[in-house]
CSV table of C-alpha atoms and ligand atoms in Angstrom, one decimal:
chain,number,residue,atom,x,y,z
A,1230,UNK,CA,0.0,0.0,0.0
A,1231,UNK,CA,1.5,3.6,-0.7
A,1232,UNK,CA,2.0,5.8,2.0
A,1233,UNK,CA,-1.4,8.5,2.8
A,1234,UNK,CA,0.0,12.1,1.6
A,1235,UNK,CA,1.0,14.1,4.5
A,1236,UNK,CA,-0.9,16.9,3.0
A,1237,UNK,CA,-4.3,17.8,5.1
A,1238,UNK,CA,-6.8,20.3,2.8
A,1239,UNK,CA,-8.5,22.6,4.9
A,1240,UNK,CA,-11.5,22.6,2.8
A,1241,UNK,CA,-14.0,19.9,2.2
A,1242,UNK,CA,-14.5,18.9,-1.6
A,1243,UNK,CA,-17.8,17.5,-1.2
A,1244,UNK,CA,-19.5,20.4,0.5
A,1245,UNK,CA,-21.9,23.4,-1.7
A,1246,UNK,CA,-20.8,26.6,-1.4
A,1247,UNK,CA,-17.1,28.9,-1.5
A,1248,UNK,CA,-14.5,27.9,0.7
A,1249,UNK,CA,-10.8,29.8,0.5
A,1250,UNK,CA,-8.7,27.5,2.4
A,1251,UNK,CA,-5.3,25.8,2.2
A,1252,UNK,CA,-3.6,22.3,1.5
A,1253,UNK,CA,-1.0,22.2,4.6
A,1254,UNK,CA,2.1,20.8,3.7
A,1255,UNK,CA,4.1,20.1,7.2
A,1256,UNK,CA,7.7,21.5,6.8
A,1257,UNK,CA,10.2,21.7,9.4
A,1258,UNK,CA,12.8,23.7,8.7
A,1259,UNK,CA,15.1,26.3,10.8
A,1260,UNK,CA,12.9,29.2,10.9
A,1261,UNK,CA,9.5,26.8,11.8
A,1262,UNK,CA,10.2,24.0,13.6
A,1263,UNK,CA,6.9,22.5,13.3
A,1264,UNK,CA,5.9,24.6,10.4
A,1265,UNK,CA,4.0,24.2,7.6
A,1266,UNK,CA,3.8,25.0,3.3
A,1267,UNK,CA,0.3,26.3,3.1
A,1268,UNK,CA,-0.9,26.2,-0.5
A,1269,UNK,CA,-3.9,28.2,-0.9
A,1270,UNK,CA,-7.2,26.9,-2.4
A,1271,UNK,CA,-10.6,27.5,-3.4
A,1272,UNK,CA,-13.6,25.3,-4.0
A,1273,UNK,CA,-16.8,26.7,-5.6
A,1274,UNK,CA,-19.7,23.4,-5.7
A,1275,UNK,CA,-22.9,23.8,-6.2
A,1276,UNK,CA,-24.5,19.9,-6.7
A,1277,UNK,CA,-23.9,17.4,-9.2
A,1278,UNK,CA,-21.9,17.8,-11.9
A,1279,UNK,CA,-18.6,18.3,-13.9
A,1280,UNK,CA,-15.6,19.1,-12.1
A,1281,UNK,CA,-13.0,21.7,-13.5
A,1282,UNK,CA,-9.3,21.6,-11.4
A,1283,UNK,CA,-7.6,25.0,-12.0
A,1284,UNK,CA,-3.9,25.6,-11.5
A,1285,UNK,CA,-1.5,28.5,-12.3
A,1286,UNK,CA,2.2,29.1,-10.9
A,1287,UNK,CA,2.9,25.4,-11.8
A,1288,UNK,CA,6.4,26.9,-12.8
A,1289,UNK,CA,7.0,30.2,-10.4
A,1290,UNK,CA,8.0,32.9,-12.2
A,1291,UNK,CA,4.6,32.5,-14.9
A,1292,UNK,CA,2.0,35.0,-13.5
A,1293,UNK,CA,-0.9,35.4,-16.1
A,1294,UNK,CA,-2.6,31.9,-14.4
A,1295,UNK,CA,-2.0,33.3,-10.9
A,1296,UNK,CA,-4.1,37.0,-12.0
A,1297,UNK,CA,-6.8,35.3,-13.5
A,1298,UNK,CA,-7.1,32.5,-10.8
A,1299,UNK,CA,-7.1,34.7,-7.6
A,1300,UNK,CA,-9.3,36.7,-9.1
A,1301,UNK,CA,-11.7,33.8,-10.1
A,1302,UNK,CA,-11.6,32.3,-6.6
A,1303,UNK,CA,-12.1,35.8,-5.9
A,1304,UNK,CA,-15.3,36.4,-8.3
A,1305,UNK,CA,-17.2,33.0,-8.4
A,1306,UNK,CA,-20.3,32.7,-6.9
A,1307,UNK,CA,-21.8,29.0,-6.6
A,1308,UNK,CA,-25.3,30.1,-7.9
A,1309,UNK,CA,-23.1,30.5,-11.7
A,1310,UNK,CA,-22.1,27.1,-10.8
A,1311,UNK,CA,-23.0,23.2,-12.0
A,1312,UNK,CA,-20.5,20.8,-10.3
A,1313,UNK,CA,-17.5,22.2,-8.6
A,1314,UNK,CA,-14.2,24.2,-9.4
A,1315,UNK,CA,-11.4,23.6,-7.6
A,1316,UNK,CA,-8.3,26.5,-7.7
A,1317,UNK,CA,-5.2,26.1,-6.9
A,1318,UNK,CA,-3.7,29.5,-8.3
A,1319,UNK,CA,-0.1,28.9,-7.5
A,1320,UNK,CA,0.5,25.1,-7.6
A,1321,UNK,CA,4.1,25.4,-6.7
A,1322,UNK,CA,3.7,28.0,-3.9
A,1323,UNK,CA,7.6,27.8,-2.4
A,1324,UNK,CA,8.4,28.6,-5.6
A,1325,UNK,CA,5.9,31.5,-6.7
A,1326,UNK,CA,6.7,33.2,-3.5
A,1327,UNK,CA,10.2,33.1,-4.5
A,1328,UNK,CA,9.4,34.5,-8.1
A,1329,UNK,CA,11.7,31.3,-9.6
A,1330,UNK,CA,10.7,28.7,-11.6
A,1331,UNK,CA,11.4,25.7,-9.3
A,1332,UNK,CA,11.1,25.9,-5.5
A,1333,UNK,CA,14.1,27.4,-3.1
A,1334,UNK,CA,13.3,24.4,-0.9
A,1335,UNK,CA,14.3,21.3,-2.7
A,1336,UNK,CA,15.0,22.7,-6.6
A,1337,UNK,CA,12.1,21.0,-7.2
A,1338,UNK,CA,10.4,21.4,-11.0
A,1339,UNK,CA,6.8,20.5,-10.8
A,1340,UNK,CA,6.5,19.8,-14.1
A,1341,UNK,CA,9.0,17.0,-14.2
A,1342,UNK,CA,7.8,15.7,-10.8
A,1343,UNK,CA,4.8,13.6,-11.5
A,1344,UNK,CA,3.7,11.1,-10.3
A,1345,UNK,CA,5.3,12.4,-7.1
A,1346,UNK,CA,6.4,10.6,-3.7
A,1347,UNK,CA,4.6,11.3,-0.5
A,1348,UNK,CA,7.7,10.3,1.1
A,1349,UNK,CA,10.0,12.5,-1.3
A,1350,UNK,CA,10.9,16.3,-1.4
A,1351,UNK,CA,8.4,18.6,-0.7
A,1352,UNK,CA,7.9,19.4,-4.5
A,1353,UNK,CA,7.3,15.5,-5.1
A,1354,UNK,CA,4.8,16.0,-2.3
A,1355,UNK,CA,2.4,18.4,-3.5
A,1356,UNK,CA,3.0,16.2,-7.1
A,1357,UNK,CA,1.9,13.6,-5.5
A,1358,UNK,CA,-1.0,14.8,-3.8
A,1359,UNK,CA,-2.1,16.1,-6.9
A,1360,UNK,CA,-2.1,12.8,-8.7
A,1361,UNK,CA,-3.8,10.7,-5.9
A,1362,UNK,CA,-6.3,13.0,-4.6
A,1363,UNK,CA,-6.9,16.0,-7.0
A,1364,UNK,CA,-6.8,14.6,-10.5
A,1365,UNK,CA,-8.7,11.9,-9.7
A,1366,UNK,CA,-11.3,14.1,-9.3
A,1367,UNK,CA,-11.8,16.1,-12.2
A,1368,UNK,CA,-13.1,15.9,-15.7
A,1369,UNK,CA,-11.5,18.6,-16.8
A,1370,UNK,CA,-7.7,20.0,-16.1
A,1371,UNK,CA,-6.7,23.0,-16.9
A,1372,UNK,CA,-3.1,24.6,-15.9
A,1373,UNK,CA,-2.3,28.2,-17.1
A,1374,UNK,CA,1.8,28.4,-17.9
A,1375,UNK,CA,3.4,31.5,-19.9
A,1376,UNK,CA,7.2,31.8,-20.7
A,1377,UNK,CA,8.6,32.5,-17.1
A,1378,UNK,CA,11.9,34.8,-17.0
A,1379,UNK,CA,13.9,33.0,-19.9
A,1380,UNK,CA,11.3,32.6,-22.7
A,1381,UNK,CA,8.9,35.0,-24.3
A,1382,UNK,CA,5.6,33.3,-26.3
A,1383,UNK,CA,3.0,34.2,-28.5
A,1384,UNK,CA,-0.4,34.0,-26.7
A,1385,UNK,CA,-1.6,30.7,-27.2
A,1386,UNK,CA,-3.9,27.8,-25.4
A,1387,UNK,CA,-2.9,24.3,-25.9
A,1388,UNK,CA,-3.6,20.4,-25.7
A,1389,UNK,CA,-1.6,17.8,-26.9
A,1390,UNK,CA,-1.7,15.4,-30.3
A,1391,UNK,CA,-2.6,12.1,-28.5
A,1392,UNK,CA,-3.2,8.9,-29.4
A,1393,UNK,CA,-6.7,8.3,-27.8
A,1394,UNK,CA,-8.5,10.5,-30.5
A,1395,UNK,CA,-11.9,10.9,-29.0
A,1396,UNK,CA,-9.6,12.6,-25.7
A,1397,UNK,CA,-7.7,14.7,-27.9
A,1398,UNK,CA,-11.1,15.9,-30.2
A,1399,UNK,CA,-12.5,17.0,-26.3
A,1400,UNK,CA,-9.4,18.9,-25.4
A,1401,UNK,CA,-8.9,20.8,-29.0
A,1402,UNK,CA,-12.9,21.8,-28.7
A,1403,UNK,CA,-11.8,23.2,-25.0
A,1404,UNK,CA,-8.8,25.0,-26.9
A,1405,UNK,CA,-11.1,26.3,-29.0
A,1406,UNK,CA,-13.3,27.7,-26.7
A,1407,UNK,CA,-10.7,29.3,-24.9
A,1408,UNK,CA,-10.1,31.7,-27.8
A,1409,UNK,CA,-7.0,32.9,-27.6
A,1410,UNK,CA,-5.5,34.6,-30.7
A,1411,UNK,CA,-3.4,31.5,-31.4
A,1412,UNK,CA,-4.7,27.2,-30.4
A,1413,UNK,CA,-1.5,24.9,-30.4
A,1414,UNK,CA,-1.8,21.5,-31.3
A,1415,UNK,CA,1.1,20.5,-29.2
A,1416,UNK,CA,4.2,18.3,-28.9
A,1417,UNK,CA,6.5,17.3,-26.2
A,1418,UNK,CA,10.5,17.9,-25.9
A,1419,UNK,CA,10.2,15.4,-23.1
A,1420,UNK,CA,7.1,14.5,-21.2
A,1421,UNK,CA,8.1,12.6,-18.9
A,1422,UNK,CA,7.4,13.6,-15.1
A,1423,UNK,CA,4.9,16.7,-16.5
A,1424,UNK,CA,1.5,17.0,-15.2
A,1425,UNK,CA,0.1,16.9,-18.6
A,1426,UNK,CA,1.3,13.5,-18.6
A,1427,UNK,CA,-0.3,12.4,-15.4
A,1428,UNK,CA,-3.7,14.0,-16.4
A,1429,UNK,CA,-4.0,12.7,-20.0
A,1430,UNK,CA,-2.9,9.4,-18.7
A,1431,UNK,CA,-5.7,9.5,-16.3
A,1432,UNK,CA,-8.2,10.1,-19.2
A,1433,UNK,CA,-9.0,13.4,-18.4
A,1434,UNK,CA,-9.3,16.6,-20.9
A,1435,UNK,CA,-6.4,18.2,-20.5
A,1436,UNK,CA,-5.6,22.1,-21.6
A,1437,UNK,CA,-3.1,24.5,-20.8
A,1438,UNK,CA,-1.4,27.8,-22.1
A,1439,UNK,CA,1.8,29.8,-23.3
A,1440,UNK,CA,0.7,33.4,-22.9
A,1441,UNK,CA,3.9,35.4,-23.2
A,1442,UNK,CA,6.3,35.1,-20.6
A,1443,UNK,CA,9.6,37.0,-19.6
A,1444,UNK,CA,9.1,36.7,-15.9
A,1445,UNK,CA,5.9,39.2,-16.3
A,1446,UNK,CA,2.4,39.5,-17.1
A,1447,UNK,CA,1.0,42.5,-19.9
A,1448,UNK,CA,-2.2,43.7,-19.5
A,1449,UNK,CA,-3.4,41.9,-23.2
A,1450,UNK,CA,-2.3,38.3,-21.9
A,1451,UNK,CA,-4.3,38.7,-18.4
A,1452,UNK,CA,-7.2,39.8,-20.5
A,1453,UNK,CA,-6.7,36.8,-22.9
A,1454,UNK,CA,-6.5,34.2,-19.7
A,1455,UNK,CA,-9.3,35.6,-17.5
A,1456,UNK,CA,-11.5,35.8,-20.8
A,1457,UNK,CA,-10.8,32.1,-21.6
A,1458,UNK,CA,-10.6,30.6,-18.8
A,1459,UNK,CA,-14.1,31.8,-18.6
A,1460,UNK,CA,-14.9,30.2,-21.3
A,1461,UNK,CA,-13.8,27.1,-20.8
A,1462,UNK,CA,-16.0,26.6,-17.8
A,1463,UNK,CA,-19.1,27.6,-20.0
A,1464,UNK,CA,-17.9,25.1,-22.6
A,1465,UNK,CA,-17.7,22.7,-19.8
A,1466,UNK,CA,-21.0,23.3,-19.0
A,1467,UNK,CA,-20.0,24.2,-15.1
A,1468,UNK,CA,-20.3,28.3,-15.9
A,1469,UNK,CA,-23.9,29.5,-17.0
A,1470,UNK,CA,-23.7,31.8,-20.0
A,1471,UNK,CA,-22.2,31.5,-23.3
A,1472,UNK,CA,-18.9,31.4,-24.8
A,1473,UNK,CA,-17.5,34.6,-26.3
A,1474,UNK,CA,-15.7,33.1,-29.0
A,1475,UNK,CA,-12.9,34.8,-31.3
A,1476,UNK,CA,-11.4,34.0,-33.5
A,1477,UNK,CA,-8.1,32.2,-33.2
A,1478,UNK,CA,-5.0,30.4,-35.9
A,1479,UNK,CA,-4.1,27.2,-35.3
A,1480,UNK,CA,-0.9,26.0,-35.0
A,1481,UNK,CA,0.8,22.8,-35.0
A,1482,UNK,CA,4.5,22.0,-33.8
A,1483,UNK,CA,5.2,18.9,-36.7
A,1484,UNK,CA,8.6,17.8,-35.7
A,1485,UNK,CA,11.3,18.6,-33.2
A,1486,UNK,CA,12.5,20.8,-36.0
A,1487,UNK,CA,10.4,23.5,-34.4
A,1488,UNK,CA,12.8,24.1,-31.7
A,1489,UNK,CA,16.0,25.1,-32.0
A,1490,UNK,CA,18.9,25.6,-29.0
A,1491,UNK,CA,21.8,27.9,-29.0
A,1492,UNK,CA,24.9,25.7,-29.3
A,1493,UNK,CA,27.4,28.6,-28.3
A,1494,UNK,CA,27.4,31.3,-25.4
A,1495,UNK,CA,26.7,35.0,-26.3
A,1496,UNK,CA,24.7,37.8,-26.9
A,1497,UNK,CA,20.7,36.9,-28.5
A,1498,UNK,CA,19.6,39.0,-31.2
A,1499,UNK,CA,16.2,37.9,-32.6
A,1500,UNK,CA,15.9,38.7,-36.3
A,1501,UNK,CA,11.6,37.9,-36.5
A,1502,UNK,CA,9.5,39.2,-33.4
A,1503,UNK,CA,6.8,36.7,-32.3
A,1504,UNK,CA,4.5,36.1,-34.8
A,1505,UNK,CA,6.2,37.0,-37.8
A,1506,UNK,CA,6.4,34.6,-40.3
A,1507,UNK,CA,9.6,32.8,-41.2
A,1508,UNK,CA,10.8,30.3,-43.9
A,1509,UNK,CA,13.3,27.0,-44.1
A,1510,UNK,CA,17.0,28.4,-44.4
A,1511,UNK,CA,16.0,32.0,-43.2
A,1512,UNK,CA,18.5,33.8,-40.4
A,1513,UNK,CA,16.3,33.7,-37.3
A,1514,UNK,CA,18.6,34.9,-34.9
A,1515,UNK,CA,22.0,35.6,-34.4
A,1516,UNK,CA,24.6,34.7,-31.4
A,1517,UNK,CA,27.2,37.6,-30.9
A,1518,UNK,CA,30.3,36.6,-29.0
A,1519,UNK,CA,31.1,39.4,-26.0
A,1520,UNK,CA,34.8,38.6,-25.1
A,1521,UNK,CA,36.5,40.5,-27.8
A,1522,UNK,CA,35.7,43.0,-30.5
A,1523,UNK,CA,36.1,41.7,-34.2
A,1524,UNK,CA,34.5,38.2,-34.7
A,1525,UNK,CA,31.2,37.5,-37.0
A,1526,UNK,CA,28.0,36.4,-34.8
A,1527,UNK,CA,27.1,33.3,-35.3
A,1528,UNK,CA,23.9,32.7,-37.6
A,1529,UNK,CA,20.5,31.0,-36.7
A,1530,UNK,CA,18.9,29.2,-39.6
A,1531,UNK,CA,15.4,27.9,-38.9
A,1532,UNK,CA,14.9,24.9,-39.8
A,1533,UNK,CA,11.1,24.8,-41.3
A,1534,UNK,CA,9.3,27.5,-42.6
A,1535,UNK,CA,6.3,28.9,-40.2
A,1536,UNK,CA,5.7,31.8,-37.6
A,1537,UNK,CA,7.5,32.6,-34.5
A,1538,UNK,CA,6.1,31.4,-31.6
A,1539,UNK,CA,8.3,31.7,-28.8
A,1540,UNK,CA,12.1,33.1,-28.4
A,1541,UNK,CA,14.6,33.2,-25.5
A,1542,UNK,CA,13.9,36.3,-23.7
A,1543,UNK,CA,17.0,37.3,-21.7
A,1544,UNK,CA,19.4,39.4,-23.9
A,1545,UNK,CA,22.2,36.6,-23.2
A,1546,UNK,CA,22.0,33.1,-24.1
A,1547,UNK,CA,23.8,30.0,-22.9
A,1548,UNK,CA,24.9,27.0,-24.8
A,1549,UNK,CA,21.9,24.4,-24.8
A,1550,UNK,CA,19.4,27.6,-24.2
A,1551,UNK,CA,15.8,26.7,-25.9
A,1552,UNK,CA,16.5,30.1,-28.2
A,1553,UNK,CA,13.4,29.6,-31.1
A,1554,UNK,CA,10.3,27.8,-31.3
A,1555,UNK,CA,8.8,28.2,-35.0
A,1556,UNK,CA,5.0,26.8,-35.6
A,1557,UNK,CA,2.9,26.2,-38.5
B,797,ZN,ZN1,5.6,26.9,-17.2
């Protein structure tokens, strides 16, 4: 038999009504001996029905999930209500209060951390209770991510190309709904450990987001992710009222020829902005070397044609930096 979590909710999933409250992760550490990790929560049920599992701040330093999430838990009355949403705004909360990516305790990435340990670090903790005790209990999944401090995206909702097609036809219709300006039918660099994983593997419709990035939120990309996540709850049938649809471009990642990663240190100089379009052979960037005056940059060529979707966002760029992502 696995070991029970060691995370307690302090809310009850199966009572009507709001409740803000916390999952409490016990911590003991220098400053709080017997302390705790409190992960804030909210659960909106009104009766039978659907339920919708919310999450932003999976990665720390992505805040467009977090604005729109709060402000849902915030805003949601259970008489709009059919079934129940549970939010979890900032999924990895040691490491959205630290403003990084993974958490300051343990390092911990909890999108490579699935299925989790309740015995392991605390990130594998809070992976795990999400897999055991949270996923199990929704239809639908939804977790907002944007670029975070190194990458910078176009505004796009996402599910991925999977191989049980009537899953995959659910998710793409809840894409779809969402209405961002751009719908990504996606791939993986490498899915193992990710949440996605553990939700699609579970059967459940599974959507998430890119909706810029660079460590920051812009006004336009909150307005995109409180609009659709709106949306998808009325597609879902859990939010009364209809769907404001938009129109969005679909895009599909065909190959790992999409990406491309810097193989020498420098300076990164984008030569297309996000969403411009680009073609096989084209420079798409350029690598300048800083330690002396004198020596050509080296040039990016992409390798399909497409549009820019995402691009390394810090003006200098490592060796093995993700530094282009083109789409079709
Ligand atoms: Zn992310």
């Amino acid at each position: 038999m696995p070991k029970p979590s060691p995370i307690s909710p302090t809310v009850d999933f199966d009572r009507d009504g709001v409740q803000h409250g916390f999952l409490r992760l016990p911590y003991s550490r220098d400053d709080s001996a017997w302390g705790s990790v409190m992960i804030p929560i909210c659960v909106v049920r009104n009766g039978e029905g659907p339920t919708a599992l919310l999450t932003g701040a999976n990665h720390g330093d992505e805040y467009e999930g977090p604005l729109a999430l709060y402000e849902l838990a915030r805003t949601l009355e259970p008489g709009q209500v059919s079934g129940t949403v549970i939010i979890v705004p900032a999924m990895n909360y040691p490491a959205f209060r630290a403003g990084t990516r993974t958490s300051p305790i343990d390092k911990g990435n909890m999108n490579r951390s699935f299925p989790g340990r309740p015995d392991g670090t605390v990130t594998e903790k809070i992976a795990d209770y999400f897999q055991r005790e949270l996923l199990p209990r929704a239809d639908l999944v939804f977790d907002f991510h944007s670029g975070g401090r190194t990458l910078d995206f176009l505004p796009y909702c996402a599910a991925h190309i999977l191989p049980d097609k009537a899953q995959e036809a659910k998710a793409f219709a809840a894409v779809e709904a969402f209405s961002a300006p751009y719908s990504m039918k996606m791939r993986e660099i490498d899915a193992v450990g990710m949440y996605d994983t553990a939700a699609e593997e579970m059967g459940k419709v599974f959507i998430t987001t890119e909706l810029g990035g660079g460590g920051t939120a812009r006004a336009e990309t909150v307005r995109i992710a409180r609009r659709g996540i709106a949306n998808v709850l009325r597609h879902a049938g859990i939010l009364d009222g209809a769907v404001e649809k938009t129109p969005t471009r679909w895009l599909d990642m065909p190959s790992g020829d999409c990406f491309i990663f810097a193989e020498e240190d420098g300076m990164f100089e984008t030569m297309a902005d996000l969403g411009e379009d680009v073609h096989e052979g084209m420079v798409i960037a350029r690598i300048h070397s800083i330690g002396r005056t004198g020596g050509p940059p080296q040039e990016i060529r992409a390798k399909m044609s497409g549009l820019l979707a995402a691009r390394h966002f810090p003006g200098l760029i490592k060796t093995g930096d993700c530094m282009c992502v083109v789409a079709r």
